[in-house]
Amino acid sequence: MAAGDVALSENQLIESLLADAEKRLSAQAASQDVAVTGSKPASLVKIPKVLATTKSSSKKEEELSVRSVAPKQPKNKTEDAGSDWFNMPKTNATPELVRDLKLLRMRNVLNPKQFFKKDTRTQLVPTYCQSGTIIEGPTEFYNARINRKERKKTLAEEVLASSDAMAKFKTKYSDIQTRKMSGRKGSYKKMMAQRYKKR
């Protein structure tokens, strides 16, 4: 009989829960009507404690459910700088371009007497850049033109071909070598040879 009592009590509990749910639904419908008319409902229905346990079980189900992972979509980075920059394409970092950009960064070595604004960029190759050749107009034939023999493909080739830059590089290299050689065995032998020549 005890099992029958338990079954009846469970059935009674379920029926009471259903009755409470019906009351709440009718109260919600009445409150919606009241909100339209502006008067307050006569009685408020209390939520039984049993529903609180059902909410916690649904939380457990949510915690235990498997989340479906959406595939990673590639970041939508544009391939050009935009219409404000005339749709300049992304930089294709070739070894020649990297060498030219390094040369531009070290332009104060080529002309140490001229002031150049300091380059504080950390990135050597910019995200968007272009390089090209300047085409002279017909009026600049004699004064602002480089002969065809002197034209080179890259800035580095032009610098190496110019005699002024090469002379500066040679003098700078010889200065560095003399500084490195001072105090060594060869410089000591030269000094001793000059001392003995004087006698």
PDB file of C-alpha atoms in Angstrom:
ATOM      1  CA  MET A   1       0.000   0.000   0.000  1.00  0.00           C
ATOM      2  CA  ALA A   2       2.856   2.310   0.639  1.00  0.00           C
ATOM      3  CA  ALA A   3       3.747   2.225  -3.044  1.00  0.00           C
ATOM      4  CA  GLY A   4       0.155   3.128  -3.926  1.00  0.00           C
ATOM      5  CA  ASP A   5       0.215   6.049  -1.469  1.00  0.00           C
ATOM      6  CA  VAL A   6       3.425   7.314  -2.996  1.00  0.00           C
ATOM      7  CA  ALA A   7       1.922   6.990  -6.469  1.00  0.00           C
ATOM      8  CA  LEU A   8      -1.184   8.858  -5.384  1.00  0.00           C
ATOM      9  CA  SER A   9       0.837  11.566  -3.729  1.00  0.00           C
ATOM     10  CA  GLU A  10       2.934  11.973  -6.890  1.00  0.00           C
ATOM     11  CA  ASN A  11      -0.224  12.091  -8.996  1.00  0.00           C
ATOM     12  CA  GLN A  12      -1.754  14.617  -6.619  1.00  0.00           C
ATOM     13  CA  LEU A  13       1.439  16.682  -6.776  1.00  0.00           C
ATOM     14  CA  ILE A  14       1.371  16.662 -10.572  1.00  0.00           C
ATOM     15  CA  GLU A  15      -2.303  17.646 -10.604  1.00  0.00           C
ATOM     16  CA  SER A  16      -1.663  20.495  -8.176  1.00  0.00           C
ATOM     17  CA  LEU A  17       1.226  21.710 -10.335  1.00  0.00           C
ATOM     18  CA  LEU A  18      -0.961  21.637 -13.429  1.00  0.00           C
ATOM     19  CA  ALA A  19      -3.711  23.530 -11.598  1.00  0.00           C
ATOM     20  CA  ASP A  20      -1.192  26.168 -10.469  1.00  0.00           C
ATOM     21  CA  ALA A  21       0.104  26.484 -14.019  1.00  0.00           C
ATOM     22  CA  GLU A  22      -3.435  27.019 -15.326  1.00  0.00           C
ATOM     23  CA  LYS A  23      -4.024  29.706 -12.688  1.00  0.00           C
ATOM     24  CA  ARG A  24      -0.778  31.451 -13.660  1.00  0.00           C
ATOM     25  CA  LEU A  25      -1.646  31.352 -17.335  1.00  0.00           C
ATOM     26  CA  SER A  26      -5.084  32.790 -16.657  1.00  0.00           C
ATOM     27  CA  ALA A  27      -3.483  35.420 -14.381  1.00  0.00           C
ATOM     28  CA  GLN A  28      -1.007  36.366 -17.150  1.00  0.00           C
ATOM     29  CA  ALA A  29      -3.836  36.701 -19.640  1.00  0.00           C
ATOM     30  CA  ALA A  30      -5.757  38.814 -17.111  1.00  0.00           C
ATOM     31  CA  SER A  31      -2.685  40.961 -16.420  1.00  0.00           C
ATOM     32  CA  GLN A  32      -2.291  41.606 -20.136  1.00  0.00           C
ATOM     33  CA  ASP A  33      -5.916  42.717 -20.246  1.00  0.00           C
ATOM     34  CA  VAL A  34      -5.373  44.809 -17.093  1.00  0.00           C
ATOM     35  CA  ALA A  35      -2.299  46.466 -18.620  1.00  0.00           C
ATOM     36  CA  VAL A  36      -4.489  47.614 -21.455  1.00  0.00           C
ATOM     37  CA  THR A  37      -7.268  48.881 -19.142  1.00  0.00           C
ATOM     38  CA  GLY A  38      -4.934  50.191 -16.409  1.00  0.00           C
ATOM     39  CA  SER A  39      -6.396  48.432 -13.308  1.00  0.00           C
ATOM     40  CA  LYS A  40      -4.466  46.029 -11.004  1.00  0.00           C
ATOM     41  CA  PRO A  41      -5.269  42.284 -10.621  1.00  0.00           C
ATOM     42  CA  ALA A  42      -7.007  41.230  -7.425  1.00  0.00           C
ATOM     43  CA  SER A  43      -4.664  38.407  -6.461  1.00  0.00           C
ATOM     44  CA  LEU A  44      -1.103  37.463  -7.315  1.00  0.00           C
ATOM     45  CA  VAL A  45      -0.218  33.798  -7.713  1.00  0.00           C
ATOM     46  CA  LYS A  46       2.846  32.485  -5.863  1.00  0.00           C
ATOM     47  CA  ILE A  47       5.279  30.248  -7.701  1.00  0.00           C
ATOM     48  CA  PRO A  48       5.731  26.934  -5.865  1.00  0.00           C
ATOM     49  CA  LYS A  49       9.179  25.848  -4.718  1.00  0.00           C
ATOM     50  CA  VAL A  50       9.049  22.756  -6.901  1.00  0.00           C
ATOM     51  CA  LEU A  51       9.539  24.876 -10.023  1.00  0.00           C
ATOM     52  CA  ALA A  52      12.804  26.238  -8.628  1.00  0.00           C
ATOM     53  CA  THR A  53      14.210  22.707  -8.582  1.00  0.00           C
ATOM     54  CA  THR A  54      13.123  22.155 -12.167  1.00  0.00           C
ATOM     55  CA  LYS A  55      14.934  25.335 -13.191  1.00  0.00           C
ATOM     56  CA  SER A  56      18.161  24.120 -11.604  1.00  0.00           C
ATOM     57  CA  SER A  57      17.857  20.807 -13.441  1.00  0.00           C
ATOM     58  CA  SER A  58      17.449  22.683 -16.721  1.00  0.00           C
ATOM     59  CA  LYS A  59      20.608  24.648 -15.870  1.00  0.00           C
ATOM     60  CA  LYS A  60      22.423  21.368 -15.378  1.00  0.00           C
ATOM     61  CA  GLU A  61      21.196  20.204 -18.762  1.00  0.00           C
ATOM     62  CA  GLU A  62      22.508  23.407 -20.329  1.00  0.00           C
ATOM     63  CA  GLU A  63      25.863  22.913 -18.636  1.00  0.00           C
ATOM     64  CA  LEU A  64      26.096  19.342 -19.854  1.00  0.00           C
ATOM     65  CA  SER A  65      25.012  20.014 -23.420  1.00  0.00           C
ATOM     66  CA  VAL A  66      27.614  19.908 -26.158  1.00  0.00           C
ATOM     67  CA  ARG A  67      28.211  23.233 -27.833  1.00  0.00           C
ATOM     68  CA  SER A  68      28.517  23.112 -31.589  1.00  0.00           C
ATOM     69  CA  VAL A  69      31.575  25.010 -32.708  1.00  0.00           C
ATOM     70  CA  ALA A  70      31.128  27.224 -35.731  1.00  0.00           C
ATOM     71  CA  PRO A  71      33.969  27.013 -38.246  1.00  0.00           C
ATOM     72  CA  LYS A  72      36.401  29.895 -38.063  1.00  0.00           C
ATOM     73  CA  GLN A  73      35.822  32.380 -40.799  1.00  0.00           C
ATOM     74  CA  PRO A  74      38.830  34.189 -42.212  1.00  0.00           C
ATOM     75  CA  LYS A  75      39.167  37.787 -41.167  1.00  0.00           C
ATOM     76  CA  ASN A  76      37.737  40.118 -43.752  1.00  0.00           C
ATOM     77  CA  LYS A  77      40.845  42.114 -44.490  1.00  0.00           C
ATOM     78  CA  THR A  78      40.667  44.167 -47.586  1.00  0.00           C
ATOM     79  CA  GLU A  79      43.105  43.555 -50.390  1.00  0.00           C
ATOM     80  CA  ASP A  80      43.439  47.265 -51.106  1.00  0.00           C
ATOM     81  CA  ALA A  81      43.686  50.519 -49.166  1.00  0.00           C
ATOM     82  CA  GLY A  82      40.250  51.734 -50.216  1.00  0.00           C
ATOM     83  CA  SER A  83      38.825  54.281 -52.588  1.00  0.00           C
ATOM     84  CA  ASP A  84      40.322  57.198 -50.629  1.00  0.00           C
ATOM     85  CA  TRP A  85      43.778  55.842 -51.529  1.00  0.00           C
ATOM     86  CA  PHE A  86      42.850  54.989 -55.130  1.00  0.00           C
ATOM     87  CA  ASN A  87      42.545  51.265 -54.280  1.00  0.00           C
ATOM     88  CA  MET A  88      46.267  50.842 -53.650  1.00  0.00           C
ATOM     89  CA  PRO A  89      46.970  47.088 -53.470  1.00  0.00           C
ATOM     90  CA  LYS A  90      48.679  45.282 -50.600  1.00  0.00           C
ATOM     91  CA  THR A  91      52.454  45.183 -50.677  1.00  0.00           C
ATOM     92  CA  ASN A  92      54.071  42.176 -52.302  1.00  0.00           C
ATOM     93  CA  ALA A  93      57.346  42.055 -50.353  1.00  0.00           C
ATOM     94  CA  THR A  94      59.908  40.952 -52.928  1.00  0.00           C
ATOM     95  CA  PRO A  95      63.611  40.907 -51.974  1.00  0.00           C
ATOM     96  CA  GLU A  96      64.266  43.860 -54.309  1.00  0.00           C
ATOM     97  CA  LEU A  97      61.524  45.945 -52.673  1.00  0.00           C
ATOM     98  CA  VAL A  98      62.775  45.103 -49.171  1.00  0.00           C
ATOM     99  CA  ARG A  99      66.313  46.114 -50.193  1.00  0.00           C
ATOM    100  CA  ASP A 100      65.043  49.415 -51.624  1.00  0.00           C
ATOM    101  CA  LEU A 101      63.043  50.144 -48.467  1.00  0.00           C
ATOM    102  CA  LYS A 102      66.115  49.457 -46.312  1.00  0.00           C
ATOM    103  CA  LEU A 103      68.089  51.833 -48.518  1.00  0.00           C
ATOM    104  CA  LEU A 104      65.450  54.545 -48.124  1.00  0.00           C
ATOM    105  CA  ARG A 105      65.554  54.060 -44.369  1.00  0.00           C
ATOM    106  CA  MET A 106      69.347  54.521 -44.371  1.00  0.00           C
ATOM    107  CA  ARG A 107      69.333  57.517 -46.732  1.00  0.00           C
ATOM    108  CA  ASN A 108      71.250  59.668 -44.243  1.00  0.00           C
ATOM    109  CA  VAL A 109      74.299  57.468 -44.907  1.00  0.00           C
ATOM    110  CA  LEU A 110      74.216  58.414 -48.589  1.00  0.00           C
ATOM    111  CA  ASN A 111      74.010  62.124 -47.860  1.00  0.00           C
ATOM    112  CA  PRO A 112      75.040  62.821 -44.247  1.00  0.00           C
ATOM    113  CA  LYS A 113      75.030  66.608 -44.646  1.00  0.00           C
ATOM    114  CA  GLN A 114      71.358  66.765 -45.611  1.00  0.00           C
ATOM    115  CA  PHE A 115      68.684  66.613 -42.898  1.00  0.00           C
ATOM    116  CA  PHE A 116      66.145  63.814 -43.177  1.00  0.00           C
ATOM    117  CA  LYS A 117      63.176  63.394 -40.879  1.00  0.00           C
ATOM    118  CA  LYS A 118      63.670  60.472 -38.501  1.00  0.00           C
ATOM    119  CA  ASP A 119      61.843  57.310 -39.470  1.00  0.00           C
ATOM    120  CA  THR A 120      60.178  55.914 -36.337  1.00  0.00           C
ATOM    121  CA  ARG A 121      58.190  53.120 -37.963  1.00  0.00           C
ATOM    122  CA  THR A 122      58.796  49.685 -36.498  1.00  0.00           C
ATOM    123  CA  GLN A 123      57.553  47.839 -39.555  1.00  0.00           C
ATOM    124  CA  LEU A 124      60.068  47.769 -42.412  1.00  0.00           C
ATOM    125  CA  VAL A 125      57.593  46.923 -45.165  1.00  0.00           C
ATOM    126  CA  PRO A 126      54.352  48.934 -44.991  1.00  0.00           C
ATOM    127  CA  THR A 127      51.024  47.173 -45.460  1.00  0.00           C
ATOM    128  CA  TYR A 128      50.125  49.194 -48.539  1.00  0.00           C
ATOM    129  CA  CYS A 129      52.779  50.697 -50.801  1.00  0.00           C
ATOM    130  CA  GLN A 130      53.734  50.976 -54.449  1.00  0.00           C
ATOM    131  CA  SER A 131      56.934  51.699 -56.287  1.00  0.00           C
ATOM    132  CA  GLY A 132      57.331  52.845 -59.841  1.00  0.00           C
ATOM    133  CA  THR A 133      59.368  54.886 -62.264  1.00  0.00           C
ATOM    134  CA  ILE A 134      58.916  58.545 -63.028  1.00  0.00           C
ATOM    135  CA  ILE A 135      58.272  59.270 -66.683  1.00  0.00           C
ATOM    136  CA  GLU A 136      59.679  62.634 -67.659  1.00  0.00           C
ATOM    137  CA  GLY A 137      57.816  65.038 -69.835  1.00  0.00           C
ATOM    138  CA  PRO A 138      59.150  66.229 -73.206  1.00  0.00           C
ATOM    139  CA  THR A 139      60.274  69.565 -71.728  1.00  0.00           C
ATOM    140  CA  GLU A 140      62.656  67.876 -69.269  1.00  0.00           C
ATOM    141  CA  PHE A 141      64.816  66.229 -71.922  1.00  0.00           C
ATOM    142  CA  TYR A 142      68.031  68.120 -71.150  1.00  0.00           C
ATOM    143  CA  ASN A 143      67.902  69.127 -67.496  1.00  0.00           C
ATOM    144  CA  ALA A 144      66.005  66.539 -65.384  1.00  0.00           C
ATOM    145  CA  ARG A 145      66.641  63.304 -67.213  1.00  0.00           C
ATOM    146  CA  ILE A 146      68.788  60.250 -66.547  1.00  0.00           C
ATOM    147  CA  ASN A 147      70.419  58.721 -69.581  1.00  0.00           C
ATOM    148  CA  ARG A 148      69.311  55.256 -70.582  1.00  0.00           C
ATOM    149  CA  LYS A 149      72.725  53.785 -69.688  1.00  0.00           C
ATOM    150  CA  GLU A 150      72.515  55.217 -66.166  1.00  0.00           C
ATOM    151  CA  ARG A 151      68.983  53.951 -65.503  1.00  0.00           C
ATOM    152  CA  LYS A 152      68.725  50.901 -63.267  1.00  0.00           C
ATOM    153  CA  LYS A 153      65.862  48.692 -62.135  1.00  0.00           C
ATOM    154  CA  THR A 154      66.132  49.304 -58.384  1.00  0.00           C
ATOM    155  CA  LEU A 155      67.336  52.064 -56.086  1.00  0.00           C
ATOM    156  CA  ALA A 156      70.134  49.874 -54.746  1.00  0.00           C
ATOM    157  CA  GLU A 157      71.537  49.370 -58.252  1.00  0.00           C
ATOM    158  CA  GLU A 158      71.395  53.123 -58.905  1.00  0.00           C
ATOM    159  CA  VAL A 159      73.267  53.893 -55.690  1.00  0.00           C
ATOM    160  CA  LEU A 160      75.941  51.316 -56.429  1.00  0.00           C
ATOM    161  CA  ALA A 161      76.341  52.687 -59.956  1.00  0.00           C
ATOM    162  CA  SER A 162      76.816  56.299 -58.809  1.00  0.00           C
ATOM    163  CA  SER A 163      80.480  57.220 -58.356  1.00  0.00           C
ATOM    164  CA  ASP A 164      79.844  59.696 -55.502  1.00  0.00           C
ATOM    165  CA  ALA A 165      78.231  57.085 -53.294  1.00  0.00           C
ATOM    166  CA  MET A 166      80.897  54.504 -54.057  1.00  0.00           C
ATOM    167  CA  ALA A 167      83.669  56.991 -53.175  1.00  0.00           C
ATOM    168  CA  LYS A 168      81.939  57.733 -49.860  1.00  0.00           C
ATOM    169  CA  PHE A 169      81.587  54.028 -49.151  1.00  0.00           C
ATOM    170  CA  LYS A 170      85.271  53.396 -49.875  1.00  0.00           C
ATOM    171  CA  THR A 171      86.472  56.202 -47.600  1.00  0.00           C
ATOM    172  CA  LYS A 172      84.097  55.115 -44.857  1.00  0.00           C
ATOM    173  CA  TYR A 173      85.293  51.513 -45.182  1.00  0.00           C
ATOM    174  CA  SER A 174      88.949  52.536 -45.014  1.00  0.00           C
ATOM    175  CA  ASP A 175      88.266  54.656 -41.891  1.00  0.00           C
ATOM    176  CA  ILE A 176      86.616  51.698 -40.208  1.00  0.00           C
ATOM    177  CA  GLN A 177      89.504  49.409 -41.135  1.00  0.00           C
ATOM    178  CA  THR A 178      92.127  51.812 -39.735  1.00  0.00           C
ATOM    179  CA  ARG A 179      90.164  52.096 -36.494  1.00  0.00           C
ATOM    180  CA  LYS A 180      89.917  48.330 -36.237  1.00  0.00           C
ATOM    181  CA  MET A 181      93.607  47.832 -36.982  1.00  0.00           C
ATOM    182  CA  SER A 182      94.832  50.338 -34.387  1.00  0.00           C
ATOM    183  CA  GLY A 183      96.307  48.605 -31.367  1.00  0.00           C
ATOM    184  CA  ARG A 184      96.859  45.310 -33.130  1.00  0.00           C
ATOM    185  CA  LYS A 185     100.032  43.518 -34.022  1.00  0.00           C
ATOM    186  CA  GLY A 186     100.327  45.135 -37.458  1.00  0.00           C
ATOM    187  CA  SER A 187     100.015  48.679 -36.127  1.00  0.00           C
ATOM    188  CA  TYR A 188     102.619  47.936 -33.435  1.00  0.00           C
ATOM    189  CA  LYS A 189     105.074  46.612 -36.036  1.00  0.00           C
ATOM    190  CA  LYS A 190     104.571  49.752 -38.172  1.00  0.00           C
ATOM    191  CA  MET A 191     105.220  51.964 -35.178  1.00  0.00           C
ATOM    192  CA  MET A 192     108.389  50.069 -34.242  1.00  0.00           C
ATOM    193  CA  ALA A 193     109.623  50.155 -37.849  1.00  0.00           C
ATOM    194  CA  GLN A 194     109.179  53.949 -37.938  1.00  0.00           C
ATOM    195  CA  ARG A 195     111.139  54.300 -34.668  1.00  0.00           C
ATOM    196  CA  TYR A 196     114.083  52.324 -35.969  1.00  0.00           C
ATOM    197  CA  LYS A 197     114.073  54.248 -39.286  1.00  0.00           C
ATOM    198  CA  LYS A 198     114.699  57.493 -37.420  1.00  0.00           C
ATOM    199  CA  ARG A 199     118.024  56.210 -35.943  1.00  0.00           C
TER     200      ARG A 199
END
